[in-house]
Coordinates of C-alpha atoms in Angstrom, one line a residue:
Chain K
M1 CA 0.0 0.0 0.0
W2 CA 2.7 2.5 1.0
L3 CA 4.8 1.4 -2.0
M4 CA 1.9 2.2 -4.4
A5 CA 1.3 5.5 -2.7
A6 CA 5.0 6.4 -3.0
L7 CA 4.8 5.4 -6.7
V8 CA 1.9 7.7 -7.3
L9 CA 3.5 10.6 -5.4
V10 CA 6.8 10.4 -7.2
G11 CA 5.2 10.0 -10.6
S12 CA 2.9 13.0 -10.1
V13 CA 5.8 15.2 -9.0
W14 CA 7.6 14.1 -12.2
V15 CA 4.5 14.9 -14.3
V16 CA 4.6 18.6 -13.2
T17 CA 8.4 19.1 -13.0
L18 CA 9.9 17.3 -15.9
R19 CA 10.7 19.7 -18.7
N20 CA 10.5 17.1 -21.5
L21 CA 6.8 16.6 -22.2
F22 CA 7.2 13.1 -23.5
R23 CA 8.8 12.0 -20.2
A24 CA 6.1 13.8 -18.3
A25 CA 3.5 11.8 -20.2
L26 CA 5.2 8.6 -19.4
S27 CA 5.3 9.5 -15.7
L28 CA 1.5 10.1 -15.9
G29 CA 1.3 6.5 -17.0
L30 CA 3.2 5.5 -13.8
V31 CA 0.7 7.5 -11.7
L32 CA -2.3 5.9 -13.4
L33 CA -0.8 2.4 -12.9
G34 CA -0.1 3.2 -9.2
V35 CA -3.7 4.3 -8.8
A36 CA -4.8 1.0 -10.4
G37 CA -2.6 -0.8 -7.9
L38 CA -4.3 1.0 -5.0
F39 CA -7.7 0.0 -6.4
I40 CA -6.6 -3.7 -6.4
L41 CA -5.4 -3.4 -2.8
V42 CA -8.7 -2.1 -1.6
G43 CA -10.5 -4.9 -3.3
A44 CA -12.0 -3.0 -6.4
E45 CA -10.6 -5.3 -9.1
F46 CA -13.1 -4.2 -11.7
L47 CA -12.2 -0.6 -11.2
A48 CA -8.5 -1.4 -11.4
F49 CA -9.1 -3.3 -14.6
V50 CA -11.0 -0.4 -16.1
Q51 CA -8.4 2.1 -15.0
I52 CA -5.7 0.2 -16.8
L53 CA -7.8 -0.4 -19.9
I54 CA -9.1 3.1 -20.4
Y55 CA -6.6 5.4 -18.7
V56 CA -3.3 3.6 -19.3
G57 CA -4.4 1.9 -22.5
A58 CA -6.3 4.5 -24.3
I59 CA -6.0 8.0 -22.8
L60 CA -2.2 7.8 -22.2
T61 CA -1.7 6.6 -25.8
L62 CA -3.7 9.6 -27.0
V63 CA -1.6 11.9 -24.8
V64 CA 1.6 10.5 -26.1
F65 CA 0.4 10.8 -29.7
A66 CA -0.6 14.4 -29.1
V67 CA 2.8 15.2 -27.5
M68 CA 4.6 13.6 -30.5
L69 CA 2.5 15.3 -33.1
T70 CA 2.9 18.7 -31.6
A71 CA 6.6 18.4 -30.9
K72 CA 7.3 21.4 -33.0
V73 CA 5.0 23.6 -31.0
Q74 CA 6.7 23.2 -27.7
G75 CA 10.4 23.9 -27.6
P76 CA 13.2 25.5 -25.6
E77 CA 11.9 29.0 -26.5
A78 CA 8.8 28.6 -24.4
P79 CA 9.8 27.7 -20.9
P80 CA 7.1 27.5 -18.3
P81 CA 6.9 30.6 -16.1
R82 CA 9.0 29.8 -13.2
G83 CA 7.7 32.5 -10.9
Q84 CA 4.3 30.9 -10.5
Q85 CA 5.5 27.5 -9.3
W86 CA 6.0 28.3 -5.6
P87 CA 2.7 30.1 -5.1
A88 CA 1.0 27.2 -6.9
A89 CA 2.7 24.7 -4.7
A90 CA 1.8 26.6 -1.6
V91 CA -1.9 26.7 -2.6
A92 CA -1.9 23.0 -3.5
G93 CA -0.3 22.2 -0.1
A94 CA -2.8 24.3 1.8
L95 CA -5.7 22.6 -0.1
F96 CA -4.2 19.2 0.7
S97 CA -3.9 19.9 4.4
L98 CA -7.5 21.2 4.4
F99 CA -8.8 18.1 2.7
A100 CA -6.6 15.8 4.8
T101 CA -7.9 17.3 8.1
A102 CA -11.5 17.4 7.0
T103 CA -11.5 13.8 5.8
Q104 CA -9.9 12.4 8.9
W105 CA -13.3 11.6 10.2
I106 CA -14.2 9.4 7.2
V107 CA -10.8 7.6 7.5
R108 CA -11.2 6.9 11.2
S109 CA -14.7 5.7 11.2
A110 CA -14.6 3.7 8.1
P111 CA -17.8 1.6 7.8
A112 CA -17.6 -2.2 7.9
P113 CA -16.5 -3.6 4.5
Q114 CA -19.4 -4.5 2.3
D115 CA -19.6 -7.1 -0.4
P116 CA -18.1 -5.8 -3.5
V117 CA -20.5 -4.9 -6.3
S118 CA -20.4 -7.8 -8.8
L119 CA -20.1 -7.2 -12.5
Q120 CA -23.5 -8.7 -13.0
Q121 CA -25.1 -6.2 -10.6
L122 CA -23.2 -3.4 -12.3
G123 CA -24.4 -4.4 -15.7
Q124 CA -28.0 -4.8 -14.6
A125 CA -27.9 -1.3 -12.9
L126 CA -26.6 0.2 -16.1
T127 CA -29.6 -1.1 -18.1
T128 CA -32.3 -0.5 -15.6
T129 CA -31.9 2.1 -12.9
L130 CA -29.0 3.9 -14.4
L131 CA -30.4 3.8 -17.9
L132 CA -30.9 7.5 -18.2
P133 CA -27.4 8.7 -17.2
F134 CA -26.0 6.0 -19.5
E135 CA -27.8 7.5 -22.5
V136 CA -27.1 11.1 -21.5
I137 CA -23.4 10.2 -21.4
S138 CA -23.6 9.3 -25.1
L139 CA -25.2 12.7 -25.8
V140 CA -22.3 14.4 -23.9
L141 CA -19.8 12.5 -25.9
V142 CA -21.4 13.3 -29.2
A143 CA -21.5 16.9 -28.3
A144 CA -17.9 16.9 -27.2
L145 CA -16.7 15.1 -30.3
V146 CA -18.6 17.1 -32.9
G147 CA -17.8 20.3 -31.2
A148 CA -14.1 19.5 -30.9
V149 CA -13.9 18.7 -34.6
A150 CA -15.7 21.9 -35.5
V151 CA -13.5 24.0 -33.3
A152 CA -10.3 22.4 -34.7
A153 CA -11.5 22.7 -38.3
I154 CA -12.2 26.4 -38.1
L155 CA -9.0 28.2 -39.0
P156 CA -8.3 31.8 -38.2
P157 CA -8.8 34.0 -41.4
E158 CA -5.0 34.5 -42.0
E159 CA -4.4 30.8 -42.1
S160 CA -7.4 29.8 -44.2
S161 CA -6.7 32.2 -47.1
Chain P
M1 CA -43.7 3.3 -12.7
M2 CA -43.3 2.0 -16.2
L3 CA -40.5 3.1 -18.4
G4 CA -43.0 4.1 -21.2
D5 CA -44.7 6.6 -18.8
D6 CA -41.3 8.1 -17.9
L7 CA -40.4 8.5 -21.5
L8 CA -43.7 10.2 -22.3
R9 CA -43.2 12.7 -19.5
W10 CA -39.6 13.3 -20.7
A11 CA -40.7 13.7 -24.4
P12 CA -39.6 17.3 -24.9
E13 CA -36.0 16.4 -24.1
L14 CA -36.2 13.3 -26.3
W15 CA -37.4 15.4 -29.2
L16 CA -34.7 17.9 -28.7
S17 CA -32.0 15.2 -28.5
A18 CA -33.3 13.5 -31.6
G19 CA -33.5 16.8 -33.5
A20 CA -29.9 17.6 -32.4
L21 CA -28.6 14.3 -33.7
L22 CA -30.6 14.6 -36.9
L23 CA -29.2 18.2 -37.4
L24 CA -25.6 17.0 -36.9
L25 CA -26.2 14.3 -39.5
A26 CA -27.9 16.5 -41.9
S27 CA -25.2 19.2 -41.7
V28 CA -22.6 16.6 -42.8
T29 CA -24.4 15.8 -46.0
T30 CA -25.8 19.2 -46.8
R31 CA -22.8 21.4 -45.9
R32 CA -24.0 24.7 -47.4
A33 CA -27.7 24.2 -47.4
R34 CA -28.8 26.6 -44.7
H35 CA -32.5 26.1 -45.2
V36 CA -32.4 22.4 -44.4
T37 CA -30.7 22.9 -41.1
S38 CA -32.9 25.9 -40.1
L39 CA -35.9 23.9 -41.1
I40 CA -34.9 20.9 -38.9
F41 CA -34.0 23.3 -36.0
W42 CA -37.4 25.0 -36.0
A43 CA -39.4 21.8 -36.6
T44 CA -37.6 20.3 -33.6
W45 CA -38.2 23.4 -31.5
C46 CA -41.9 23.6 -32.3
I47 CA -42.4 19.8 -31.6
A48 CA -40.5 20.2 -28.3
A49 CA -42.6 23.2 -27.3
G50 CA -45.8 21.4 -28.2
S51 CA -44.9 18.3 -26.2
L52 CA -43.7 20.4 -23.3
W53 CA -47.2 22.0 -23.3
F54 CA -48.7 18.6 -23.3
V55 CA -46.6 17.0 -20.6
Q56 CA -47.6 19.8 -18.2
L57 CA -51.0 18.0 -18.0
L58 CA -49.4 14.7 -17.0
P59 CA -48.9 14.0 -13.3
H60 CA -45.8 15.4 -11.6
G61 CA -43.2 13.4 -9.8
A62 CA -40.0 11.5 -9.9
A63 CA -39.0 9.7 -13.1
F64 CA -36.4 7.2 -14.2
S65 CA -35.9 5.5 -10.8
H66 CA -35.9 8.8 -8.9
L67 CA -32.9 10.1 -11.0
I68 CA -34.8 13.1 -12.1
L69 CA -37.7 15.1 -10.7
L70 CA -40.4 16.4 -13.1
D71 CA -42.3 18.9 -10.9
S72 CA -43.6 22.5 -11.2
L73 CA -40.2 24.0 -10.6
S74 CA -38.6 22.0 -13.4
S75 CA -41.5 22.9 -15.6
V76 CA -40.8 26.6 -15.3
F77 CA -37.1 26.1 -16.0
R78 CA -37.9 23.8 -19.0
W79 CA -39.8 26.7 -20.5
L80 CA -37.0 29.1 -19.8
A81 CA -34.5 26.7 -21.4
L82 CA -36.7 26.2 -24.5
G83 CA -37.3 30.0 -24.7
S84 CA -33.6 30.9 -24.6
V85 CA -32.7 28.2 -27.1
G86 CA -35.4 29.5 -29.5
L87 CA -34.4 33.1 -29.2
V88 CA -30.7 32.3 -29.5
G89 CA -31.6 30.2 -32.6
L90 CA -33.1 33.4 -34.1
L91 CA -29.9 35.3 -33.5
L92 CA -27.7 32.4 -34.7
A93 CA -29.6 32.3 -38.0
R94 CA -28.1 35.7 -39.1
A95 CA -24.8 35.6 -37.1
S96 CA -22.0 36.7 -39.4
D97 CA -19.4 35.8 -36.7
V98 CA -20.2 32.1 -36.8
D99 CA -18.4 30.3 -39.6
P100 CA -21.2 29.6 -42.1
A101 CA -19.9 26.2 -43.0
W102 CA -20.5 25.1 -39.4
R103 CA -23.9 26.7 -38.8
G104 CA -25.7 23.4 -38.8
E105 CA -23.3 22.0 -36.1
A106 CA -23.8 25.2 -34.1
L107 CA -27.6 24.7 -34.2
G108 CA -27.2 21.0 -33.3
L109 CA -25.0 21.9 -30.3
L110 CA -27.5 24.5 -29.3
L111 CA -30.2 21.9 -29.1
M112 CA -28.0 19.6 -27.0
V113 CA -27.2 22.5 -24.7
G114 CA -31.0 22.9 -24.4
V115 CA -31.4 19.3 -23.3
G116 CA -28.6 19.8 -20.7
L117 CA -30.3 23.0 -19.4
M118 CA -33.5 21.1 -18.9
L119 CA -31.8 18.2 -17.2
M120 CA -30.0 20.5 -14.8
A121 CA -33.3 21.8 -13.6
E122 CA -34.6 18.3 -13.2
A123 CA -31.7 16.6 -11.5
N124 CA -32.5 14.7 -8.3
H125 CA -29.3 12.8 -8.1
L126 CA -25.7 13.9 -8.0
L127 CA -24.8 11.8 -11.0
M128 CA -27.5 13.5 -13.1
A129 CA -26.5 16.9 -11.8
Y130 CA -22.9 16.3 -12.9
L131 CA -23.8 14.8 -16.3
S132 CA -26.2 17.6 -17.2
M133 CA -23.7 20.2 -16.2
E134 CA -21.0 18.6 -18.4
L135 CA -23.5 18.5 -21.3
V136 CA -24.1 22.2 -21.0
S137 CA -20.4 23.0 -20.4
L138 CA -19.0 20.9 -23.3
G139 CA -21.6 22.3 -25.7
S140 CA -20.9 25.8 -24.7
Y141 CA -17.1 25.5 -24.9
C142 CA -17.5 24.4 -28.5
L143 CA -20.1 27.0 -29.3
V144 CA -17.7 29.7 -27.9
G145 CA -15.0 28.5 -30.3
L146 CA -17.1 28.5 -33.4
S147 CA -16.0 31.9 -34.7
R148 CA -13.2 32.7 -37.1
D149 CA -12.0 35.5 -34.8
A150 CA -8.7 34.5 -33.1
R151 CA -10.2 35.7 -29.8
S152 CA -12.8 33.1 -30.1
S153 CA -10.5 30.1 -29.8
E154 CA -8.6 31.8 -26.9
A155 CA -11.9 32.4 -25.1
A156 CA -13.0 28.8 -25.7
L157 CA -9.7 27.5 -24.3
K158 CA -9.8 29.7 -21.2
Y159 CA -13.4 28.8 -20.6
F160 CA -12.6 25.1 -21.1
L161 CA -9.6 25.1 -18.7
F162 CA -11.4 27.0 -16.0
G163 CA -14.5 24.8 -16.5
A164 CA -12.4 21.6 -16.3
L165 CA -10.7 22.8 -13.0
V166 CA -14.1 23.7 -11.5
S167 CA -15.6 20.3 -12.6
G168 CA -12.8 18.6 -10.8
I169 CA -13.4 20.6 -7.7
M170 CA -17.1 19.8 -7.8
L171 CA -16.5 16.1 -8.3
F172 CA -14.2 16.1 -5.2
G173 CA -17.0 17.7 -3.3
M174 CA -19.5 15.1 -4.6
S175 CA -17.1 12.3 -3.6
L176 CA -16.8 13.7 -0.1
L177 CA -20.5 14.0 0.2
F178 CA -20.9 10.4 -1.0
G179 CA -18.2 9.2 1.5
A180 CA -20.0 10.9 4.4
T181 CA -23.6 10.0 3.5
G182 CA -23.2 6.9 1.4
T183 CA -25.7 8.0 -1.2
L184 CA -26.0 10.2 -4.3
S185 CA -29.7 10.8 -4.3
F186 CA -30.8 14.2 -3.0
A187 CA -33.6 13.0 -0.8
E188 CA -31.4 10.4 0.9
I189 CA -28.6 12.9 1.4
W190 CA -31.0 15.1 3.2
N191 CA -31.9 12.2 5.5
A192 CA -28.3 11.3 6.1
L193 CA -27.3 14.9 6.8
A194 CA -30.0 15.4 9.3
R195 CA -28.5 12.8 11.6
L196 CA -24.8 13.5 11.4
N197 CA -22.7 14.3 14.4
E198 CA -20.4 17.3 14.9
L199 CA -17.3 15.9 13.4
S200 CA -18.8 14.7 10.2
V201 CA -20.7 17.9 9.7
R202 CA -17.3 19.6 9.1
V203 CA -16.7 17.2 6.1
C204 CA -20.1 17.9 4.8
V205 CA -19.7 21.7 5.0
L206 CA -16.4 21.3 3.0
A207 CA -18.2 19.1 0.5
A208 CA -21.1 21.5 0.1
A209 CA -18.7 24.4 -0.4
L210 CA -16.8 22.5 -3.2
L211 CA -20.1 21.5 -4.8
L212 CA -21.4 25.1 -4.7
A213 CA -18.1 26.3 -6.2
G214 CA -18.9 24.2 -9.3
L215 CA -22.4 25.7 -9.5
A216 CA -21.1 29.2 -8.8
F217 CA -19.0 28.8 -11.9
K218 CA -22.1 28.3 -14.0
I219 CA -23.9 31.3 -12.7
S220 CA -20.6 33.3 -12.8
M221 CA -20.8 34.3 -9.1
V222 CA -17.8 35.9 -7.5
P223 CA -15.1 34.5 -7.0
F224 CA -15.7 32.1 -9.9
H225 CA -16.6 34.9 -12.4
L226 CA -13.1 35.3 -13.9
W227 CA -13.9 33.5 -17.1
T228 CA -17.0 35.5 -17.9
P229 CA -15.6 38.7 -19.5
D230 CA -13.1 36.9 -21.7
A231 CA -15.5 34.1 -22.8
Y232 CA -18.3 36.6 -23.5
E233 CA -16.0 38.9 -25.5
G234 CA -14.5 36.2 -27.7
A235 CA -17.7 34.2 -28.3
P236 CA -20.0 34.9 -31.2
I237 CA -22.7 37.3 -29.9
A238 CA -25.5 34.8 -30.2
V239 CA -23.5 32.4 -28.0
T240 CA -22.8 35.1 -25.5
A241 CA -26.5 35.7 -25.3
L242 CA -27.1 32.0 -24.6
L243 CA -24.3 31.9 -22.0
S244 CA -25.7 34.9 -20.2
V245 CA -29.2 33.4 -19.8
G246 CA -29.4 29.7 -20.2
P247 CA -26.7 28.3 -17.9
K248 CA -27.4 31.0 -15.3
A249 CA -31.1 30.0 -15.1
A250 CA -30.3 26.3 -15.1
G251 CA -27.4 26.8 -12.6
L252 CA -29.8 28.6 -10.2
A253 CA -32.3 25.7 -10.6
L254 CA -29.6 23.2 -9.7
V255 CA -28.5 25.3 -6.7
L256 CA -32.1 25.3 -5.5
R257 CA -32.3 21.5 -5.9
V258 CA -28.9 20.9 -4.3
M259 CA -29.8 23.2 -1.4
V260 CA -32.9 21.1 -0.8
A261 CA -30.5 18.2 -0.3
L262 CA -28.1 20.2 1.8
G263 CA -31.0 21.7 3.8
P264 CA -29.5 20.8 7.2
M265 CA -26.3 22.6 6.4
W266 CA -28.0 25.8 5.4
E267 CA -27.5 27.6 8.7
R268 CA -23.7 27.3 8.3
L269 CA -23.5 28.3 4.7
A270 CA -26.0 31.2 4.7
P271 CA -23.7 34.0 6.0
T272 CA -21.0 33.3 3.3
M273 CA -23.7 33.1 0.6
V274 CA -25.2 36.4 1.6
L275 CA -21.8 38.1 1.6
L276 CA -20.9 36.6 -1.8
T277 CA -24.2 37.8 -3.2
I278 CA -23.4 41.3 -2.2
V279 CA -19.9 41.1 -3.5
T280 CA -21.1 39.6 -6.8
M281 CA -23.5 42.4 -7.6
T282 CA -21.2 45.2 -6.5
L283 CA -18.1 43.9 -8.4
G284 CA -20.1 43.4 -11.6
N285 CA -21.7 46.8 -11.5
V286 CA -18.5 48.8 -10.5
V287 CA -16.3 47.1 -13.1
A288 CA -19.0 47.4 -15.8
V289 CA -18.9 51.3 -15.5
S290 CA -15.4 51.5 -16.9
Q291 CA -15.8 49.1 -19.9
R292 CA -15.6 50.4 -23.4
N293 CA -16.4 47.2 -25.3
I294 CA -20.1 46.5 -25.3
K295 CA -19.8 42.7 -24.9
R296 CA -17.5 43.1 -21.9
M297 CA -19.8 45.7 -20.4
L298 CA -22.8 43.4 -20.8
A299 CA -20.6 40.5 -19.3
Y300 CA -20.0 42.4 -16.1
S301 CA -23.7 43.5 -16.2
T302 CA -24.7 39.8 -16.2
I303 CA -22.4 39.2 -13.2
A304 CA -24.3 41.9 -11.4
Q305 CA -27.6 40.5 -12.5
A306 CA -26.6 37.1 -11.2
G307 CA -26.1 38.9 -7.9
Y308 CA -29.7 40.2 -7.9
L309 CA -30.9 36.7 -8.9
L310 CA -29.0 35.1 -6.0
I311 CA -31.0 37.3 -3.5
G312 CA -34.0 35.2 -4.3
F313 CA -32.0 32.2 -3.4
V314 CA -30.2 33.3 -0.2
V315 CA -33.4 34.6 1.5
N316 CA -34.4 30.9 1.5
S317 CA -38.2 31.5 1.5
N318 CA -41.1 30.9 -0.8
V319 CA -41.5 34.6 -1.5
G320 CA -37.8 34.7 -2.6
L321 CA -38.3 31.7 -4.8
E322 CA -41.3 33.3 -6.5
A323 CA -39.4 36.6 -7.0
L324 CA -36.5 34.6 -8.4
L325 CA -38.6 33.0 -11.0
V326 CA -40.3 36.2 -12.0
Y327 CA -37.0 38.0 -12.3
L328 CA -35.6 35.1 -14.4
V329 CA -38.4 35.2 -16.9
A330 CA -38.0 39.0 -17.1
Y331 CA -34.2 38.6 -17.4
L332 CA -34.5 36.1 -20.2
F333 CA -36.4 38.6 -22.4
M334 CA -34.6 41.8 -21.5
N335 CA -31.0 40.3 -21.6
L336 CA -31.6 38.3 -24.8
G337 CA -33.2 41.4 -26.3
A338 CA -30.3 43.6 -25.5
F339 CA -27.9 41.1 -27.0
A340 CA -30.1 40.9 -30.2
C341 CA -29.8 44.7 -30.5
V342 CA -26.0 44.5 -30.0
Q343 CA -25.8 41.8 -32.7
A344 CA -27.7 44.0 -35.1
V345 CA -25.4 47.0 -34.5
C346 CA -22.0 45.2 -34.3
Q347 CA -22.6 43.0 -37.3
E348 CA -24.1 45.7 -39.6
P349 CA -23.5 44.4 -43.1
A350 CA -21.1 46.5 -45.2
P351 CA -22.7 48.7 -47.8
A352 CA -23.0 47.1 -51.2
G353 CA -20.0 47.4 -53.4
E354 CA -17.5 47.9 -50.6
E355 CA -15.1 45.3 -49.4
A356 CA -15.0 45.2 -45.6
A357 CA -14.3 42.8 -42.9
P358 CA -17.4 41.6 -41.1
Q359 CA -16.8 43.8 -38.1
A360 CA -15.2 46.8 -39.8
V361 CA -18.3 48.8 -40.0
G362 CA -19.9 48.3 -36.6
G363 CA -17.2 47.1 -34.2
E364 CA -17.9 46.3 -30.6
S365 CA -16.9 49.5 -28.9
L366 CA -19.6 51.7 -27.4
E367 CA -18.8 54.2 -30.1
A368 CA -20.8 52.0 -32.6
F369 CA -23.9 53.1 -30.8
R370 CA -23.4 56.8 -31.6
G371 CA -26.5 58.4 -33.0
L372 CA -28.3 55.1 -33.4
S373 CA -31.7 56.7 -32.9
R374 CA -31.4 58.5 -36.2
R375 CA -30.2 55.5 -38.1
A376 CA -32.5 52.8 -36.7
P377 CA -35.1 54.4 -34.5
A378 CA -37.0 51.2 -33.7
L379 CA -33.8 49.4 -32.7
A380 CA -32.6 52.2 -30.6
A381 CA -36.0 52.5 -28.8
S382 CA -36.0 48.7 -28.1
L383 CA -32.5 48.7 -26.8
A384 CA -33.4 51.6 -24.5
V385 CA -36.4 49.6 -23.2
F386 CA -34.1 46.6 -22.5
L387 CA -31.5 48.6 -20.8
L388 CA -33.9 50.5 -18.7
S389 CA -35.6 47.2 -17.8
L390 CA -32.2 45.7 -16.8
A391 CA -31.7 48.8 -14.6
G392 CA -35.0 48.2 -13.1
L393 CA -37.1 51.2 -14.0
P394 CA -40.9 51.0 -13.9
P395 CA -43.1 50.2 -15.7
L396 CA -40.9 47.5 -17.3
A397 CA -40.5 43.8 -16.5
G398 CA -37.2 44.3 -14.7
F399 CA -38.8 46.6 -12.2
I400 CA -41.4 44.0 -11.2
G401 CA -38.7 41.4 -10.7
K402 CA -36.4 43.6 -8.7
F403 CA -39.3 45.0 -6.6
L404 CA -40.2 41.4 -5.6
L405 CA -36.6 40.4 -5.0
F406 CA -35.8 43.4 -2.8
G407 CA -39.1 42.9 -1.0
A408 CA -38.2 39.3 -0.3
A409 CA -34.8 40.5 1.1
V410 CA -36.5 42.9 3.5
E411 CA -39.1 40.4 4.5
A412 CA -36.4 37.9 5.4
H413 CA -34.6 40.4 7.7
H414 CA -31.7 41.0 5.4
P415 CA -31.8 44.9 5.3
F416 CA -28.1 45.1 4.3
L417 CA -28.8 42.9 1.3
A418 CA -31.7 45.0 0.2
L419 CA -29.7 48.2 0.8
A420 CA -26.7 46.9 -1.2
A421 CA -29.0 45.9 -4.1
V422 CA -30.7 49.3 -4.2
L423 CA -27.3 51.1 -4.2
N424 CA -26.1 48.8 -6.9
S425 CA -29.1 49.5 -9.1
A426 CA -28.2 53.2 -8.9
V427 CA -24.6 52.4 -10.0
A428 CA -26.0 50.2 -12.8
L429 CA -28.2 53.0 -14.1
A430 CA -25.0 55.0 -14.8
Y431 CA -23.7 52.7 -17.5
Y432 CA -27.0 51.7 -18.9
V433 CA -28.0 55.3 -19.4
N434 CA -24.6 56.1 -20.9
I435 CA -25.5 53.9 -23.9
I436 CA -28.9 55.5 -24.2
R437 CA -27.2 58.9 -24.1
L438 CA -24.9 57.8 -26.9
M439 CA -27.8 56.6 -29.0
Y440 CA -30.0 59.6 -28.6
V441 CA -27.8 62.7 -27.9
A442 CA -24.5 62.0 -29.7
E443 CA -24.0 62.8 -33.3
A444 CA -24.0 59.9 -35.8
P445 CA -20.8 59.4 -37.7
E446 CA -22.9 58.5 -40.8
S447 CA -26.5 59.0 -41.6
A448 CA -27.5 56.1 -43.8
P449 CA -30.3 54.1 -42.3
M450 CA -29.1 50.8 -40.8
P451 CA -30.5 47.6 -42.3
V452 CA -31.6 45.0 -39.7
A453 CA -32.1 41.3 -40.6
L454 CA -35.6 39.9 -40.4
S455 CA -34.8 37.2 -37.8
I456 CA -33.1 39.7 -35.5
R457 CA -36.1 42.0 -35.9
A458 CA -38.4 39.2 -34.8
A459 CA -36.2 38.4 -31.8
V460 CA -36.1 42.1 -30.8
A461 CA -39.8 42.4 -31.3
I462 CA -40.6 39.3 -29.2
C463 CA -38.3 40.4 -26.4
A464 CA -39.6 44.0 -26.4
A465 CA -43.2 43.0 -26.3
A466 CA -42.5 40.6 -23.4
T467 CA -40.5 43.2 -21.5
I468 CA -43.2 45.8 -21.8
G469 CA -46.1 43.4 -21.5
L470 CA -44.8 41.7 -18.3
G471 CA -44.1 45.1 -16.8
L472 CA -47.7 46.3 -17.5
W473 CA -49.5 43.1 -16.7
P474 CA -47.3 41.2 -14.2
H475 CA -50.3 39.4 -12.7
L476 CA -50.4 37.2 -15.9
L477 CA -47.0 35.9 -15.1
L478 CA -47.7 35.6 -11.4
E479 CA -50.9 33.7 -12.1
W480 CA -49.0 31.3 -14.4
L481 CA -46.4 30.7 -11.8
S482 CA -48.9 30.1 -9.0
H483 CA -50.9 27.9 -11.3
L484 CA -47.8 25.7 -11.7
A485 CA -46.9 25.6 -8.1

């Protein structure tokens, strides 16, 4: 458990500090794998499986592709603004301590472990009680996909002419 | 309850979704045929309006395993969403700042945003609340970016990054709430919160604050208003008009729903909410005075208006709720009307035979309004009506709404709130009247009469008629609202 947590922490520090975007993307993969490991340790196998399949398998691949295709855009001439890092770190630390203290109660008085939700129950819920959100998600995705294509296809006047 | 019954009562949303998908498909095959896409849009809108009229007669109550709630409150907000989608559709039909090749997609996304707005007002479950907000947000990010202007993509990106951050914050709040109460349904959350002990209440206050932060982003309430001026300035004017009305109304509806669930927490959250309400309206009005770009000015004006609307919410009473609904209906017409006039002025087509960029003639600075009364008297008069109504002068619709809101504040023993609102109205009058002064007193740079497109004329006429009509005969609106309740 502690090992996995350390993996996630180290990976996430790398994601934000590494200057090479490609390495940062790979560290993101490390973080996602670590989270999947944590899911397995708390007994949520299905969630861990989905996490690896979708995040590590699909989303990370997309991120890496995006980084490789836009390699020309980012370069040494555009370094990240250094001055904002410490205030940002301070705000993040303050937020973390706030959340950590506030959630102590949940951690201490953890309810008795319940039976994990089986895949069958999950599938049945998706087609009965959770039918509406399931369909609305498809609308959300269509809107996002079509909109993203439209925004990307519209070129500023100077480039289109 | 049978699924068929639920689907019947949810028919307006189904029609809108089907129309949106059909529109997206049609605009792929008929890229430049504007008439086909407009025809599908208006057919969908009319069918949805008809079915919404019909479903009012059906019994109210929860639907889809208590995931959504179809009651009188959601009924009002469904009409508001449909009304704003229709009026924005009128504006979008003649918008020269939306890439013509993508107008079909714009109309389709608009319908989807409409579905999201309705769902926000119906949500009875945190999952539905989140999904409907994402539907509205993703649709609006894309709509903001649909202009060829370089500012448009910047605005869309800013709006998207800010929105994604706030979504994350809100999800964290929801997960805390779920961890503390063990449920996502609003009614069960209320039950669980009512029997929490002192320690766990602290978690829930934090969770509620994070959740409200996400909603504050939608209604552009301070301190989550930072995206508003940039997104409004960069977006096509018709989309700005939509953003200023639709998500605000639906966001308020969702705040009302969420606060029903968080009822036991209200005592702890109320002082902060009252303070933020006062800050929101003051900041919006004070900054609006110094703006020279009409879209930025109206952006800050809508932040201030959000502050007034929040009064109806923070007083936490039935009178406040009724005042909020009245002001929302008035706000829909007067704000969309003002944006319709702005679109007519800023996108004045270039005189025939001259080559000019779409925005070279009008421009978005306040100077474009110089001497408008001599070039387009009807348009100037309507804009004056809308601005005076936004400022809250009798006998217009805005006055009735503000009067009820301020009355609710006094009745709920919030004299400071009422005082701040009255002072703010005085400040707001300064910048609203400034535009009217430019239109009527200042000399026009040119004297040729300004042509106004038919669809914009229709939108302005509808809004003006509603603004004056609701001001003169407010009892019609009040009766309709009480009939629903």
